[in-house]
XYZ file of C-alpha atoms in Angstrom:
728
model
C 74.896 64.855 120.260
C 74.417 61.555 118.452
C 71.907 61.223 115.681
C 68.488 60.944 117.305
C 66.446 61.395 114.127
C 64.276 58.493 112.966
C 63.299 58.227 109.314
C 60.080 60.207 109.633
C 61.758 62.969 111.592
C 64.572 62.990 109.063
C 62.121 63.449 106.180
C 60.261 66.155 108.091
C 63.494 67.984 108.891
C 64.618 67.912 105.248
C 61.211 69.244 104.210
C 61.540 72.095 106.723
C 65.049 72.892 105.447
C 63.783 72.957 101.846
C 60.918 75.293 102.824
C 63.310 77.581 104.718
C 65.678 77.681 101.757
C 62.818 78.400 99.345
C 61.541 81.230 101.541
C 64.977 82.762 101.995
C 65.727 82.404 98.274
C 62.479 84.166 97.380
C 63.198 86.969 99.883
C 66.776 87.341 98.618
C 65.595 87.413 94.996
C 63.223 90.304 95.789
C 66.080 92.210 97.432
C 68.466 91.586 94.541
C 65.886 92.388 91.855
C 65.110 95.701 93.616
C 68.722 96.646 94.302
C 69.777 99.460 92.031
C 66.160 100.157 91.059
C 65.291 102.128 94.176
C 62.355 100.166 95.555
C 61.830 99.571 99.268
C 63.407 96.132 99.482
C 66.839 96.970 98.124
C 70.363 96.959 99.516
C 71.899 100.397 99.936
C 74.543 100.907 97.274
C 77.650 103.068 97.391
C 78.604 105.999 95.191
C 80.306 103.703 92.707
C 77.139 101.662 92.119
C 74.224 104.019 92.725
C 75.487 107.573 93.116
C 74.252 109.917 95.835
C 74.534 113.520 97.002
C 77.569 115.738 96.432
C 77.792 118.875 98.610
C 80.572 121.433 98.224
C 81.308 123.771 101.132
C 83.113 127.101 100.894
C 85.565 127.865 103.704
C 84.594 131.228 105.226
C 87.877 131.733 107.086
C 90.556 133.658 105.205
C 93.744 131.832 104.222
C 92.997 128.480 105.882
C 96.110 126.454 106.680
C 96.613 122.923 105.295
C 96.400 121.617 108.872
C 93.025 123.289 109.420
C 91.676 121.932 106.135
C 92.953 118.436 106.905
C 91.433 118.494 110.387
C 88.089 119.733 109.059
C 88.007 117.070 106.335
C 88.706 114.325 108.870
C 86.030 115.535 111.287
C 83.487 115.827 108.471
C 84.330 112.266 107.470
C 83.655 111.063 111.019
C 80.449 113.135 111.101
C 78.939 111.643 107.957
C 79.780 108.059 108.879
C 76.322 108.088 110.441
C 74.921 108.147 106.908
C 77.365 105.705 105.391
C 80.882 104.457 106.067
C 81.403 104.600 102.291
C 81.040 108.398 102.137
C 83.897 110.481 100.735
C 85.262 113.880 101.809
C 88.025 115.693 99.949
C 89.452 119.160 99.356
C 88.619 120.944 96.124
C 90.806 123.856 95.111
C 92.383 125.842 97.932
C 89.349 126.715 100.038
C 86.510 124.279 99.311
C 85.562 120.874 100.716
C 83.311 118.387 98.928
C 81.242 115.751 100.712
C 79.815 112.790 98.777
C 77.205 110.586 100.482
C 75.887 107.458 98.701
C 72.353 106.125 98.653
C 70.486 109.435 99.039
C 68.892 111.735 96.494
C 67.722 114.735 98.538
C 70.611 117.182 99.003
C 68.478 119.659 100.970
C 67.496 117.013 103.523
C 71.135 116.103 104.060
C 72.080 119.754 104.434
C 69.342 120.251 107.037
C 70.456 117.186 108.997
C 74.153 118.000 108.793
C 73.474 121.536 109.875
C 75.565 124.538 108.984
C 79.042 124.079 110.433
C 79.337 127.033 112.765
C 81.298 128.242 115.767
C 80.869 126.309 119.017
C 81.892 127.793 122.364
C 81.767 126.697 125.991
C 81.246 129.734 128.203
C 81.518 130.636 131.860
C 78.430 131.743 133.825
C 79.526 135.307 132.976
C 79.454 134.639 129.229
C 83.203 134.442 128.662
C 84.463 131.773 126.291
C 86.880 129.335 127.951
C 86.821 126.480 125.423
C 86.060 126.158 121.700
C 84.558 123.346 119.690
C 87.862 122.118 118.258
C 88.724 120.870 121.761
C 85.903 118.300 121.536
C 87.151 114.990 120.123
C 83.699 113.392 119.862
C 80.073 113.689 121.025
C 77.572 110.807 121.000
C 73.959 110.329 122.096
C 73.498 107.439 124.551
C 70.500 105.854 126.282
C 70.716 103.761 129.464
C 68.632 102.523 132.384
C 69.143 104.200 135.753
C 68.867 102.532 139.161
C 65.077 102.857 139.034
C 65.020 101.033 135.664
C 63.946 104.236 133.907
C 65.480 105.053 130.533
C 67.555 108.218 130.462
C 69.141 109.991 127.509
C 72.491 111.733 127.695
C 75.221 113.171 125.470
C 78.698 111.812 126.114
C 81.592 114.193 125.361
C 85.185 113.134 124.804
C 87.680 116.010 124.988
C 91.156 116.541 123.614
C 94.052 116.746 126.091
C 93.965 120.544 125.942
C 90.192 120.590 126.330
C 90.298 118.150 129.259
C 92.690 120.415 131.148
C 90.576 123.558 130.575
C 87.303 121.758 131.283
C 88.669 120.246 134.482
C 89.857 123.628 135.707
C 86.586 125.396 134.880
C 84.234 122.728 136.278
C 86.262 122.604 139.505
C 85.754 126.359 139.955
C 82.033 126.326 139.027
C 80.394 123.375 140.804
C 76.664 124.088 141.106
C 76.733 126.717 138.352
C 75.738 126.634 134.670
C 78.256 126.509 131.811
C 76.371 127.434 128.594
C 77.177 125.741 125.274
C 76.806 128.328 122.496
C 76.475 127.503 118.805
C 76.548 130.444 116.378
C 75.818 132.855 119.262
C 72.760 130.817 120.357
C 72.676 128.785 123.568
C 71.894 125.199 122.622
C 72.425 123.733 126.100
C 72.888 125.194 129.578
C 74.028 122.276 131.772
C 74.703 122.570 135.502
C 78.068 121.396 136.815
C 77.335 118.709 139.434
C 80.984 117.927 140.223
C 84.486 118.637 138.988
C 85.160 116.798 135.712
C 88.857 116.065 135.238
C 88.973 112.760 133.361
C 88.604 114.064 129.812
C 85.026 112.790 129.402
C 81.730 114.406 130.421
C 78.010 113.719 130.233
C 75.137 116.103 129.564
C 72.009 114.605 131.120
C 68.356 115.613 131.239
C 67.582 115.056 127.545
C 63.846 114.489 126.995
C 64.401 111.950 124.190
C 67.103 110.142 122.277
C 66.376 112.367 119.269
C 67.031 115.481 121.387
C 70.299 113.981 122.624
C 71.351 113.118 119.071
C 70.502 116.629 117.851
C 72.658 118.202 120.571
C 75.484 115.741 119.894
C 75.228 116.550 116.185
C 75.556 120.300 116.825
C 78.578 119.729 119.041
C 80.253 117.440 116.502
C 79.683 119.748 113.547
C 80.582 122.772 115.651
C 83.921 121.244 116.518
C 85.201 121.779 112.985
C 88.386 123.801 112.741
C 86.917 126.008 110.004
C 83.538 127.626 109.376
C 81.877 126.427 106.178
C 78.971 127.582 104.056
C 77.206 125.650 101.318
C 78.490 126.581 97.871
C 76.585 124.046 95.769
C 74.903 120.664 96.036
C 74.165 118.094 93.347
C 72.733 114.636 92.990
C 75.380 112.565 91.212
C 74.978 109.316 89.311
C 76.763 105.997 89.686
C 80.448 105.906 88.783
C 80.063 102.434 87.278
C 77.484 101.035 84.906
C 74.735 98.565 85.767
C 76.971 95.895 84.230
C 79.166 96.101 87.353
C 76.352 94.643 89.462
C 75.091 92.167 86.878
C 78.541 90.754 86.076
C 79.372 90.460 89.782
C 76.124 88.597 90.453
C 76.793 86.351 87.462
C 80.291 85.623 88.783
C 78.843 84.829 92.210
C 76.198 82.488 90.780
C 78.638 80.581 88.569
C 81.249 80.411 91.317
C 78.654 79.192 93.810
C 77.532 76.392 91.480
C 81.137 75.305 90.836
C 81.915 75.298 94.573
C 78.797 73.216 95.273
C 79.722 70.683 92.582
C 83.271 70.531 93.935
C 82.006 69.852 97.470
C 79.619 67.127 96.304
C 82.283 65.409 94.174
C 84.899 65.497 96.944
C 82.707 64.818 100.006
C 79.613 63.022 98.609
C 76.606 63.282 100.992
C 78.340 65.698 103.416
C 79.189 67.820 100.369
C 75.511 67.917 99.423
C 74.619 68.961 102.973
C 77.270 71.696 102.845
C 75.938 72.907 99.476
C 72.423 73.306 100.870
C 73.827 75.104 103.928
C 75.935 77.304 101.633
C 72.819 78.314 99.683
C 71.099 79.212 102.978
C 74.213 81.146 104.050
C 74.209 83.170 100.819
C 70.535 84.095 101.217
C 71.094 85.023 104.880
C 73.982 87.323 103.949
C 71.816 89.148 101.395
C 68.941 89.482 103.873
C 71.275 90.698 106.646
C 72.831 93.356 104.420
C 69.348 94.665 103.680
C 68.011 94.465 107.255
C 71.072 96.168 108.788
C 71.207 98.755 105.978
C 74.839 98.035 105.150
C 76.038 100.213 102.274
C 77.394 97.985 99.533
C 80.188 99.024 97.189
C 82.019 97.090 94.506
C 84.751 95.961 96.943
C 81.947 94.992 99.317
C 80.400 92.758 96.663
C 83.803 91.200 96.100
C 84.205 90.665 99.841
C 80.845 88.900 100.068
C 81.689 86.664 97.122
C 84.980 85.846 98.837
C 83.124 85.062 102.080
C 80.961 82.549 100.209
C 84.122 80.681 99.241
C 85.469 80.902 102.798
C 82.148 79.795 104.305
C 82.803 76.190 103.272
C 86.011 76.152 105.319
C 84.316 75.028 108.539
C 82.509 72.297 106.610
C 85.771 71.074 105.105
C 87.338 70.859 108.592
C 84.337 68.907 109.900
C 84.155 66.508 106.960
C 87.874 65.757 107.110
C 87.434 64.890 110.785
C 84.441 62.644 110.050
C 86.450 60.731 107.455
C 89.332 60.294 109.872
C 86.997 58.783 112.454
C 85.421 56.437 109.895
C 88.936 55.299 108.929
C 89.547 54.214 112.547
C 86.604 51.802 112.351
C 83.962 53.858 114.145
C 80.355 53.854 112.968
C 79.143 56.644 110.705
C 76.836 58.003 113.431
C 79.665 58.151 115.975
C 82.024 59.599 113.389
C 79.614 62.461 112.646
C 79.285 63.230 116.340
C 83.022 63.018 117.067
C 83.922 64.856 113.861
C 81.870 67.894 114.846
C 83.299 67.862 118.386
C 86.930 67.594 117.274
C 86.505 70.285 114.620
C 84.874 72.698 117.057
C 88.054 74.122 118.616
C 89.697 74.841 115.247
C 86.525 76.476 113.902
C 85.992 78.595 117.006
C 89.631 79.682 117.341
C 89.973 80.528 113.650
C 86.735 82.462 113.404
C 86.952 84.184 116.792
C 90.451 85.398 115.920
C 89.119 86.923 112.706
C 86.054 88.265 114.534
C 88.355 90.025 117.017
C 90.032 91.710 114.050
C 86.635 92.767 112.661
C 85.549 94.204 116.026
C 88.762 96.203 116.460
C 88.642 97.488 112.877
C 85.038 98.571 113.418
C 85.875 100.381 116.662
C 89.088 102.132 115.677
C 88.921 102.350 111.893
C 87.118 104.951 109.818
C 85.445 105.158 106.426
C 85.736 102.039 104.308
C 87.556 100.187 107.101
C 84.390 100.368 109.226
C 82.293 99.197 106.290
C 84.616 96.265 105.673
C 84.544 95.310 109.351
C 80.727 95.157 109.316
C 80.644 92.921 106.253
C 83.403 90.688 107.642
C 81.639 90.254 110.996
C 78.352 89.376 109.291
C 80.095 86.769 107.127
C 81.929 85.147 110.063
C 78.889 84.865 112.341
C 76.603 83.510 109.630
C 79.198 81.032 108.315
C 79.753 79.598 111.812
C 76.002 79.268 112.334
C 75.350 77.525 109.034
C 78.338 75.148 109.418
C 77.811 74.157 113.043
C 74.000 74.144 113.100
C 72.447 73.950 109.623
C 74.971 71.526 108.108
C 74.712 69.245 111.145
C 70.918 69.159 111.009
C 70.954 68.339 107.293
C 73.656 65.690 107.725
C 71.753 63.977 110.548
C 68.568 64.110 108.482
C 70.311 62.462 105.522
C 71.592 59.758 107.867
C 68.103 59.213 109.284
C 66.461 58.729 105.867
C 68.848 55.900 105.015
C 72.171 57.345 103.871
C 74.119 55.458 106.545
C 76.711 53.539 104.599
C 80.255 54.875 104.939
C 80.509 54.950 101.133
C 78.235 58.012 101.234
C 80.722 59.799 103.476
C 84.113 58.553 102.360
C 86.961 57.210 104.436
C 90.036 59.164 105.430
C 93.180 58.107 103.612
C 96.525 57.577 105.271
C 99.021 59.719 103.419
C 102.726 59.204 103.454
C 104.254 61.665 105.881
C 105.233 64.909 104.128
C 108.555 66.149 105.492
C 107.715 69.822 105.107
C 109.510 71.032 108.225
C 112.871 69.756 106.966
C 112.486 71.944 103.859
C 112.014 75.113 105.895
C 115.218 76.703 104.552
C 113.930 76.363 100.977
C 110.522 77.788 101.885
C 112.035 80.697 103.817
C 114.361 81.442 100.889
C 111.456 81.480 98.392
C 109.502 83.886 100.604
C 112.548 86.110 101.101
C 113.188 86.313 97.346
C 109.556 87.226 96.561
C 109.362 89.863 99.296
C 112.783 91.256 98.380
C 111.624 91.561 94.765
C 108.751 93.690 95.991
C 110.991 96.023 97.997
C 113.472 96.314 95.129
C 110.660 97.119 92.687
C 109.220 99.709 95.061
C 112.703 101.213 95.458
C 113.187 101.482 91.698
C 109.680 102.859 91.193
C 110.176 105.271 94.075
C 113.317 106.662 92.452
C 111.308 107.309 89.281
C 108.162 108.615 90.958
C 105.884 106.612 93.255
C 106.890 103.307 94.846
C 103.313 102.128 94.300
C 100.764 103.147 91.695
C 98.662 105.283 94.035
C 95.189 106.143 92.778
C 93.224 109.355 93.196
C 91.877 108.000 96.479
C 95.367 108.297 97.976
C 97.067 111.198 96.224
C 94.294 113.391 94.802
C 94.400 114.876 91.326
C 92.407 117.105 88.992
C 88.625 117.294 88.680
C 87.325 118.473 85.298
C 83.605 119.269 84.966
C 82.432 119.220 81.348
C 78.930 120.477 80.278
C 77.970 118.394 77.226
C 75.249 119.279 74.752
C 73.430 115.970 75.279
C 73.254 113.203 77.862
C 75.359 110.038 77.684
C 75.083 106.657 79.381
C 77.788 105.324 81.690
C 78.606 102.690 79.092
C 79.086 105.384 76.411
C 81.280 107.404 78.757
C 83.463 104.388 79.542
C 83.713 103.255 75.919
C 84.145 106.616 74.157
C 85.262 109.377 76.511
C 87.498 107.627 79.034
C 89.948 106.398 76.328
C 90.236 109.990 75.058
C 91.005 111.230 78.573
C 93.539 108.428 79.093
C 95.203 109.478 75.872
C 95.960 112.854 77.466
C 96.801 111.695 80.992
C 98.670 108.530 80.006
C 97.072 106.891 83.039
C 94.220 104.392 83.331
C 93.070 105.754 86.706
C 90.144 107.876 85.473
C 86.963 108.230 87.555
C 83.753 109.587 86.043
C 80.584 110.913 87.681
C 77.388 112.258 86.128
C 75.547 115.211 87.699
C 71.879 114.218 87.709
C 69.429 116.597 86.040
C 72.153 118.070 83.849
C 74.421 116.991 81.002
C 77.510 117.632 83.115
C 80.089 114.900 83.609
C 82.945 115.118 86.120
C 86.261 113.500 85.142
C 88.722 112.887 87.990
C 92.285 112.183 86.868
C 95.823 112.395 88.167
C 97.088 115.924 88.776
C 97.314 117.685 85.398
C 99.630 120.519 84.448
C 98.214 123.672 82.865
C 99.264 122.437 79.418
C 97.573 119.057 80.006
C 94.386 120.759 81.179
C 94.307 122.830 78.015
C 94.950 119.726 75.905
C 92.112 117.875 77.657
C 89.744 120.802 77.102
C 90.651 120.770 73.414
C 89.788 117.052 73.204
C 86.267 117.735 74.475
C 85.828 120.773 72.221
C 87.023 118.952 69.089
C 85.113 115.714 69.672
C 81.916 116.910 71.362
C 81.650 120.618 70.457
C 81.397 121.714 74.075
C 81.868 125.328 75.118
C 85.450 125.552 76.409
C 84.626 128.588 78.561
C 82.184 126.452 80.587
C 84.693 123.676 81.349
C 85.836 123.885 84.987
C 89.026 122.347 86.374
C 89.978 122.111 90.048
C 92.690 120.390 92.024
C 91.248 117.857 94.494
C 92.812 116.228 97.525
C 92.852 112.514 98.260
C 89.561 110.974 99.420
C 91.547 108.906 101.927
C 93.095 111.495 104.222
C 96.300 110.993 106.161
C 94.195 110.756 109.332
C 92.067 107.991 107.807
C 95.218 106.151 106.756
C 96.566 106.568 110.280
C 93.255 105.220 111.631
C 93.509 102.184 109.347
C 97.109 101.454 110.362
C 96.294 101.943 114.054
C 93.242 99.696 113.794
C 95.223 96.940 112.063
C 98.060 97.129 114.609
C 95.617 96.975 117.524
C 93.791 94.078 115.849
C 97.081 92.206 115.410
C 97.946 92.732 119.094
C 94.544 91.435 120.211
C 94.796 88.442 117.869
C 98.258 87.704 119.239
C 96.958 87.839 122.825
C 94.005 85.571 122.004
C 96.168 82.967 120.268
C 98.671 83.127 123.128
C 95.871 82.580 125.640
C 94.173 79.768 123.707
C 97.381 77.872 122.885
C 99.233 78.721 126.122
C 102.347 79.366 124.064
C 103.459 82.724 122.700
C 105.372 80.964 119.910
C 102.120 79.955 118.228
C 100.960 83.569 118.332
C 104.216 85.053 117.060
C 104.444 82.495 114.230
C 100.857 83.180 113.126
C 101.416 86.954 113.101
C 104.698 86.618 111.169
C 102.917 84.430 108.588
C 100.237 87.115 108.357
C 102.892 89.804 107.757
C 104.436 87.533 105.108
C 101.156 87.426 103.182
C 100.658 91.194 103.398
C 104.162 91.764 102.003
C 103.621 89.254 99.177
C 100.413 91.038 98.136
C 102.268 94.355 98.357
C 104.849 92.852 95.977
C 102.016 92.028 93.572
C 100.826 95.650 93.646
C 104.367 96.929 93.113
C 105.450 94.579 90.315
C 102.192 94.653 88.324
C 101.603 98.383 89.052
C 98.019 97.719 90.091
C 96.201 100.880 91.156
C 96.319 101.401 94.935
C 93.000 102.862 96.058
C 90.072 102.043 98.329
C 90.126 98.440 97.166
C 93.740 98.165 98.351
C 92.669 98.590 101.980
C 89.839 96.075 101.535
C 92.218 93.596 99.881
C 94.811 93.813 102.656
C 92.186 93.453 105.379
C 90.704 90.428 103.623
C 94.100 88.750 103.400
C 94.704 89.375 107.115
C 91.426 87.631 107.998
C 92.007 84.739 105.614
C 95.642 84.160 106.554
C 95.100 83.989 110.300
C 92.129 81.631 109.906
C 94.083 79.256 107.684
C 97.052 79.090 110.060
C 94.988 78.526 113.210
C 93.527 75.266 111.833
C 97.004 73.741 111.450
C 98.088 75.010 114.865
C 94.979 73.442 116.388
C 96.063 70.052 115.036
C 99.590 70.555 116.389
C 98.122 71.349 119.813
C 96.014 68.189 119.681
C 98.914 65.982 118.605
C 101.183 67.481 121.257
C 98.742 66.347 123.922
C 98.678 62.769 122.665
C 102.392 62.247 122.038
C 105.272 62.212 124.470
C 107.724 64.889 123.322
C 111.265 64.140 124.464
C 113.462 65.793 121.860
C 113.448 67.904 118.707
C 112.966 64.789 116.557
C 109.627 64.138 118.267
C 108.738 67.794 117.840
C 109.513 67.706 114.119
C 107.460 64.522 113.730
C 104.440 66.175 115.350
C 104.796 69.220 113.093
C 105.083 67.104 109.929
C 102.198 64.852 110.965
C 99.959 67.844 111.682
C 100.752 69.423 108.317
C 100.100 66.133 106.534
C 96.783 65.562 108.328
C 95.482 69.054 107.521
C 96.929 69.320 104.019
C 93.786 68.200 102.179
C 91.703 70.657 104.191
C 94.092 73.545 103.395
C 94.096 72.709 99.688
C 90.326 72.187 99.393
C 89.503 75.407 101.242
C 91.941 77.314 99.052
C 90.389 75.846 95.911
C 86.807 76.778 96.846
C 87.810 80.310 97.832
C 90.001 80.722 94.754
C 87.145 79.609 92.485
C 84.900 82.425 93.707
C 87.567 85.112 93.310
C 88.713 83.745 89.939
C 85.156 83.964 88.566
C 85.052 87.537 89.821
C 88.307 88.289 87.995
C 87.169 86.480 84.852
C 83.719 88.085 84.541
C 84.002 91.310 86.542
C 84.460 94.848 85.255
C 87.956 96.359 85.036
C 87.762 97.981 88.469
C 86.913 94.753 90.222
C 89.579 92.813 88.322
C 92.156 95.157 89.850
C 90.814 93.991 93.204
C 90.458 90.288 92.396
C 93.966 89.767 90.979
C 95.948 90.697 94.125
C 93.311 88.885 96.156
C 94.063 85.668 94.254
C 97.758 86.232 94.928
C 96.910 86.699 98.600
C 94.911 83.467 98.719
C 97.793 81.516 97.222
C 100.234 83.219 99.581
C 97.952 82.553 102.569
C 97.825 78.848 101.818
C 101.579 78.740 101.172
C 102.430 80.552 104.420
C 100.137 78.319 106.482
C 101.656 75.121 105.055
C 105.251 76.161 104.396
C 106.052 79.068 106.733
C 103.943 79.313 109.918
C 104.517 75.798 111.259
C 108.183 75.915 110.299
C 108.571 79.176 112.223
C 106.857 77.651 115.240
C 109.204 74.652 115.087
C 112.282 76.909 114.965
C 111.048 79.033 117.887
C 109.986 75.972 119.878
C 113.318 74.261 119.392
C 115.565 77.241 120.013
C 113.700 79.393 122.537
C 113.646 77.455 125.815
C 113.637 73.721 126.321
C 111.284 71.427 124.412
C 108.299 70.786 126.643
C 107.796 67.202 127.823
C 104.355 65.607 127.829
C 102.901 64.117 130.992
C 102.873 60.328 130.366
C 99.689 59.919 132.426
C 97.246 62.310 130.804
C 99.210 63.693 127.878
C 99.043 67.269 129.111
C 101.930 69.463 128.099
C 103.803 70.924 131.054
């Protein structure tokens, strides 16, 4: 689409863009000013930023096994994901389970909606139990349109392997009869078997409304718990971090955003100004989307959004580099804009779709914070593509129409001396091997002395100490005065604090303490704050990230990697591109792991978010270079490995400025977060900066070199068709 704007239309379009930006900015400002205050127009915040409800259940079964407790914790976690993916479930003591749900203040309402976890049985028509609730893997309410276009509501059941076998046997023997579903000795559904069900999934139809279907599904899900639970206590708990966590993060975002805008304008002139306006619109859209879709925001989530702002300029950088290249060939500015957008399209789509595939898989197969991260990532990708391909183009065409047509406003691509980066592959591979080896050696040494990594409470559990003070304290006072005293006893900086609303109680979560250390900690509170030692309660707590959740995260990442590999293979028609991109991705993950090991950074919830962010960033960065290789391969006759090496070096040289500029803008945002953020977020930002550097390094110095090695050694070098340049 060539520029069809005349001057008047250009002025009108710019005026519309300014009005849209002003409206979005005003809307976003209302949301941000309300966030944390509790008004209607506010983003839902996680436990770390706003607190929520804490419910502790007592296990009614005698002598529950660790396997039963673990299974119950995992199923509760899946159950409460409907409230928030940032909820936490962990074991307290030997026979209690605590559920923490952010963003709510009415514990009784949550208890009513969750229901009392009770016994669930599937019975024969004669009232004999043939299947119990723990054989149900999942139950979900679903609405659909039947053949007559009428909406029907059903409950879909997914059974375990054992349950599928029993259910198949019983439904085969009872076609046309009723099989009651009994919850706490009360029939909650009495469905009729229409046919034998042997596939491991079943549907309960005839629900009068979606709400009725969801209620039944909820009973089945909660009734599938391995253990019976009863409420022991419920509290409304305060934020784990002070209000400064939000304010400093917003300040970091604002400063970083201004610096990125100035950088874009200085480097790209008028296109940079267009990108800056589009970036401002993107930022406001992200804030509005988080509010409209009720995404629960935690501190890592804020960091992820700030990172996405830096990454959002990537598509613009690709486009502008292309425009400059076209201007350098002598084409008019109007034609260069049109061609630049067209040539950049494949790289932008492939890079973002690959990352979007990862987000979709993580959302489907992950649990807890992985699901929350996937939602935020998907929102960022979709909005960044829209603003780059639509908003930036409209603004750029409008600027051209109002008179900014001289190529000096856009810049001209420079011809760089060819960088022979492929020939230095041995050096690059050696550097990567040394860094990664250092990480494994450090983890080995640390493992011999304790833990290979500095696992936080989220991963290994610890001790929860509830202290009833004689007066109330602010979060800032707790962090400044009490936490250092606790660290003096534990010798560890991983201390989490939570206030119980309506009381003067404060909960301190630390690493696992011995009896002597618990007594010493109690003495600290007695001596410094005159608390009653008899009222101090200490309990062992399990990790908030269960082994099942970790398994879910690993499974989700592995499936995402497989799907990304398949997509890249399909799009590039060469498995070597896919394998090289995935190996570069693994390289970056291992480098960040080295950072965690060497610097002993706490490995907690933010660790998962950090690794997932690096995966998305790394694959996107690599795809852009591979796209240029694919393009150059089509236009050059490849006859030997020398030609192949020349294409690889030329592609790296042509995309080098884009790789560097994107890395700089993204790094700026994360660096401001590290510089101005609270201690918790700095522990997230530091390895993220390492990951950004590693991602850029692997894209420039590892991925293409791997592709060249595979291309040269695995099979013959493909020869280009001299007529149309197609590779065959």
